[in-house]
Short mmCIF file of C-alpha atoms in Angstrom, two decimals:
data_model
loop_
_atom_site.label_atom_id
_atom_site.label_comp_id
_atom_site.label_asym_id
_atom_site.label_seq_id
_atom_site.Cartn_x
_atom_site.Cartn_y
_atom_site.Cartn_z
CA UNK A 12 9.50 -1.97 -18.90
CA UNK A 13 10.10 1.10 -16.75
CA UNK A 14 8.50 1.12 -13.31
CA UNK A 15 6.42 3.78 -11.64
CA UNK A 16 8.35 7.03 -11.46
CA UNK A 17 7.73 9.67 -8.84
CA UNK A 18 9.28 13.12 -8.79
CA UNK A 19 10.76 14.70 -6.85
CA UNK A 20 12.17 12.18 -4.37
CA UNK A 21 12.49 14.73 -1.60
CA UNK A 22 10.78 18.02 -0.85
CA UNK A 23 11.07 20.50 1.98
CA UNK A 24 8.31 23.08 2.30
CA UNK A 25 7.15 25.49 4.97
CA UNK A 26 3.71 25.69 6.54
CA UNK A 27 1.14 27.44 4.41
CA UNK A 28 2.84 26.68 1.12
CA UNK A 29 1.47 24.36 -1.51
CA UNK A 30 3.16 21.45 -3.24
CA UNK A 31 2.66 19.36 -6.37
CA UNK A 32 3.90 15.81 -6.67
CA UNK A 33 4.17 13.94 -9.96
CA UNK A 34 3.73 10.31 -10.89
CA UNK A 35 4.34 8.51 -14.17
CA UNK A 36 2.72 5.05 -14.21
CA UNK A 37 3.95 1.94 -15.91
CA UNK A 38 3.27 2.12 -19.63
CA UNK A 39 -0.20 0.76 -20.36
CA UNK A 40 -1.47 1.15 -16.82
CA UNK A 41 -4.60 3.25 -16.63
CA UNK A 42 -5.20 3.34 -12.89
CA UNK A 43 -3.13 5.54 -10.58
CA UNK A 44 -3.58 5.57 -6.81
CA UNK A 45 -2.00 7.78 -4.19
CA UNK A 46 -1.17 6.82 -0.61
CA UNK A 47 0.26 8.64 2.38
CA UNK A 48 2.61 6.72 4.66
CA UNK A 49 3.33 7.97 8.16
CA UNK A 50 4.86 6.09 11.12
CA UNK A 51 2.21 4.10 12.94
CA UNK A 52 -0.51 4.81 10.38
CA UNK A 53 0.55 2.53 7.59
CA UNK A 54 -0.55 3.40 4.10
CA UNK A 55 -3.53 5.73 4.05
CA UNK A 56 -5.48 5.84 0.79
CA UNK A 57 -5.80 9.30 -0.75
CA UNK A 58 -7.48 8.77 -4.11
CA UNK A 59 -7.53 6.72 -7.29
CA UNK A 60 -7.78 7.92 -10.86
CA UNK A 61 -8.78 5.85 -13.85
CA UNK A 62 -8.91 7.25 -17.38
CA UNK A 63 -8.65 10.83 -16.07
CA UNK A 64 -11.57 10.40 -13.66
CA UNK A 65 -11.35 10.20 -9.91
CA UNK A 66 -12.86 6.82 -9.10
CA UNK A 67 -12.26 6.63 -5.37
CA UNK A 68 -11.38 9.00 -2.58
CA UNK A 69 -10.09 8.48 0.95
CA UNK A 70 -10.83 10.46 4.09
CA UNK A 71 -8.52 13.38 3.58
CA UNK A 72 -9.41 17.09 3.68
CA UNK A 73 -10.04 19.06 0.52
CA UNK A 74 -6.51 20.49 0.69
CA UNK A 75 -5.46 17.22 -0.95
CA UNK A 76 -6.36 17.02 -4.60
CA UNK A 77 -5.19 15.25 -7.68
CA UNK A 78 -5.68 14.82 -11.35
CA UNK A 79 -4.78 12.47 -14.16
CA UNK A 80 -3.81 13.39 -17.67
CA UNK A 81 -4.66 11.68 -20.94
CA UNK A 82 -1.30 9.88 -20.93
CA UNK A 83 -2.20 8.45 -17.47
CA UNK A 84 0.41 10.56 -15.69
CA UNK A 85 -0.92 11.92 -12.43
CA UNK A 86 -0.26 14.83 -10.13
CA UNK A 87 -1.18 15.32 -6.50
CA UNK A 88 -1.46 18.75 -4.95
CA UNK A 89 -1.52 19.72 -1.29
CA UNK A 90 -2.43 23.31 -0.47
CA UNK A 91 -1.91 25.24 2.77
CA UNK A 92 0.60 22.74 4.07
CA UNK A 93 0.52 21.72 7.73
CA UNK A 94 3.25 20.11 9.82
CA UNK A 95 1.17 16.92 9.94
CA UNK A 96 1.40 16.59 6.17
CA UNK A 97 5.03 15.50 6.51
CA UNK A 98 5.03 11.96 5.15
CA UNK A 99 6.08 9.65 2.37
CA UNK A 100 3.66 9.96 -0.52
CA UNK A 101 3.42 6.86 -2.66
CA UNK A 102 1.95 6.53 -6.09
CA UNK A 103 0.90 3.19 -7.49
CA UNK A 104 -0.36 2.10 -10.88
CA UNK A 105 -2.28 -0.93 -12.09
CA UNK A 106 -3.71 -2.22 -15.34
CA UNK A 107 -7.32 -2.04 -14.30
CA UNK A 108 -9.16 -1.90 -11.00
CA UNK A 109 -6.60 -1.23 -8.32
CA UNK A 110 -5.92 -4.24 -6.15
CA UNK A 111 -8.76 -6.38 -7.49
CA UNK A 112 -7.99 -7.22 -11.09
CA UNK A 113 -4.31 -6.50 -10.91
CA UNK A 114 -1.85 -5.78 -8.12
CA UNK A 115 -0.58 -2.29 -7.48
CA UNK A 116 2.91 -1.40 -8.61
CA UNK A 117 4.39 1.30 -6.40
CA UNK A 118 6.92 4.01 -7.06
CA UNK A 119 9.64 4.79 -4.54
CA UNK A 120 7.71 7.72 -3.17
CA UNK A 121 8.22 11.41 -2.51
CA UNK A 122 9.37 12.30 0.99
CA UNK A 123 7.70 15.57 1.96
CA UNK A 124 8.92 17.47 5.00
CA UNK A 125 6.94 20.48 6.20
CA UNK A 126 8.75 22.87 8.55
CA UNK B 13 -11.45 3.69 11.88
CA UNK B 14 -8.72 1.20 11.08
CA UNK B 15 -10.47 -1.53 9.07
CA UNK B 16 -7.28 -3.54 8.59
CA UNK B 17 -5.06 -4.03 11.62
CA UNK B 18 -1.62 -5.47 12.12
CA UNK B 19 -1.25 -5.57 15.88
CA UNK B 20 2.41 -6.57 15.94
CA UNK B 21 4.59 -3.66 14.84
CA UNK B 22 7.68 -5.85 14.77
CA UNK B 23 8.78 -9.47 14.67
CA UNK B 24 12.22 -11.00 15.01
CA UNK B 25 12.92 -14.52 13.70
CA UNK B 26 15.99 -16.64 13.31
CA UNK B 27 17.09 -17.60 9.81
CA UNK B 28 15.63 -20.94 8.74
CA UNK B 29 12.66 -20.72 11.10
CA UNK B 30 9.07 -19.88 10.25
CA UNK B 31 7.86 -16.27 10.25
CA UNK B 32 4.16 -15.74 10.90
CA UNK B 33 2.72 -12.30 10.28
CA UNK B 34 -0.86 -11.64 11.31
CA UNK B 35 -3.58 -9.34 10.10
CA UNK B 36 -7.13 -8.73 11.32
CA UNK B 37 -9.94 -6.94 9.55
CA UNK B 38 -13.31 -5.63 10.59
CA UNK B 39 -15.20 -5.26 7.31
CA UNK B 40 -16.94 -8.49 6.30
CA UNK B 41 -17.44 -7.08 2.79
CA UNK B 42 -13.78 -7.47 1.89
CA UNK B 43 -13.41 -9.93 -1.01
CA UNK B 44 -9.72 -9.98 -1.70
CA UNK B 45 -6.62 -9.78 0.44
CA UNK B 46 -3.03 -9.02 -0.45
CA UNK B 47 0.38 -8.85 1.16
CA UNK B 48 3.04 -6.34 0.20
CA UNK B 49 6.67 -6.13 1.23
CA UNK B 50 8.55 -2.86 1.61
CA UNK B 51 12.28 -2.27 1.86
CA UNK B 52 13.62 1.09 3.10
CA UNK B 53 13.70 3.83 0.46
CA UNK B 54 11.62 1.71 -1.92
CA UNK B 55 7.93 1.42 -2.65
CA UNK B 56 5.98 -1.65 -1.53
CA UNK B 57 6.06 -4.66 -3.84
CA UNK B 58 3.28 -7.18 -4.25
CA UNK B 59 3.96 -10.53 -2.61
CA UNK B 60 0.91 -12.79 -2.58
CA UNK B 61 -2.88 -12.54 -2.57
CA UNK B 62 -5.93 -14.60 -1.70
CA UNK B 63 -9.56 -14.44 -2.66
CA UNK B 64 -12.25 -14.71 0.00
CA UNK B 65 -13.49 -17.94 -1.60
CA UNK B 66 -10.26 -19.66 -0.64
CA UNK B 67 -8.64 -20.33 2.70
CA UNK B 68 -5.07 -20.87 1.56
CA UNK B 69 -2.75 -19.75 -1.20
CA UNK B 70 0.83 -20.82 -1.59
CA UNK B 71 3.70 -19.39 -3.60
CA UNK B 72 7.10 -20.90 -2.91
CA UNK B 73 8.17 -20.06 0.61
CA UNK B 74 5.13 -17.84 1.14
CA UNK B 75 1.69 -19.06 2.19
CA UNK B 76 -1.30 -16.91 3.08
CA UNK B 77 -4.11 -18.32 5.21
CA UNK B 78 -7.56 -16.78 5.48
CA UNK B 79 -10.02 -17.43 8.30
CA UNK B 80 -13.19 -15.59 7.31
CA UNK B 81 -15.14 -16.42 10.44
CA UNK B 82 -12.40 -14.88 12.57
CA UNK B 83 -11.74 -12.10 10.06
CA UNK B 84 -8.09 -13.00 10.24
CA UNK B 85 -5.34 -13.69 7.75
CA UNK B 86 -1.75 -14.64 8.20
CA UNK B 87 1.38 -14.84 6.09
CA UNK B 88 3.78 -17.71 6.69
CA UNK B 89 7.34 -17.56 5.42
CA UNK B 90 9.21 -20.86 5.53
CA UNK B 91 12.16 -20.96 5.78
CA UNK B 92 12.88 -17.35 6.68
CA UNK B 93 15.92 -15.74 5.08
CA UNK B 94 17.81 -12.53 5.97
CA UNK B 95 16.63 -11.01 2.69
CA UNK B 96 13.07 -11.28 3.96
CA UNK B 97 13.81 -8.53 6.48
CA UNK B 98 11.39 -5.77 5.52
CA UNK B 99 8.09 -4.19 6.49
CA UNK B 100 5.09 -6.29 5.51
CA UNK B 101 1.70 -4.73 4.85
CA UNK B 102 -1.54 -6.61 4.51
CA UNK B 103 -4.29 -5.05 2.45
CA UNK B 104 -7.93 -5.75 1.72
CA UNK B 105 -10.37 -4.67 -0.94
CA UNK B 106 -14.06 -5.00 -1.61
CA UNK B 107 -15.27 -5.52 -5.17
CA UNK B 108 -18.00 -3.00 -4.42
CA UNK B 109 -15.72 -0.12 -3.51
CA UNK B 110 -12.44 -1.02 -5.27
CA UNK B 111 -10.71 0.82 -2.46
CA UNK B 112 -7.56 -0.98 -1.31
CA UNK B 113 -7.14 -0.57 2.45
CA UNK B 114 -3.75 -1.22 4.02
CA UNK B 115 -2.77 -2.20 7.54
CA UNK B 116 -0.13 -0.38 9.57
CA UNK B 117 2.64 -2.84 8.75
CA UNK B 118 4.86 -5.30 10.62
CA UNK B 119 8.62 -4.95 10.55
CA UNK B 120 10.19 -8.40 10.17
CA UNK B 121 13.82 -8.91 11.05
CA UNK B 122 15.45 -12.24 10.19
CA UNK B 123 18.76 -12.72 11.97
CA UNK B 124 21.44 -15.35 11.23
#
């Protein structure tokens, strides 16, 4: 069974631009979560989608948004990029409730660099 | 507000010895705790978990201990192997919120 796939692996953008990251979950997984990893901050929760609905949201500004499609694939969008948005963005999928009923399975992440 | 804290950013242990990674949390509503391991250029992978109704869970060389009164959990790796060298994240979740909160991670290095 294929794992969680994130595209692209690397991105370089300039301040003020917007970016869209993509995530394809493991087949059959209905929950997709997004995390931001920066040095010293660990994994910061962005949001979780389940059956196309946002079920949970972290403490990030409205510039960060996401969506989930009927095939469970998910996209994350960041508008008006800032230097501080440079990070590794990780997507994770699970069968049901993230972390409680089933462990998260992570992709290898998208490394975003904002210059 | 960091609800899950890993106060040791790094740990170095000799091969064959015990590695003990610590994690503290502030939210008494957390019901379930997990440990993830992350190698460079890869996403984290699930390692072991424990429910708040237990105080110990064991899986091979890995044991997680939970002390609810102290709001503290630890991961023991015995014996440590060079392949265990990675960043370890603890995480906690409440059944009420379903929001999985991660700590900042501890980089474990196991040397021969």
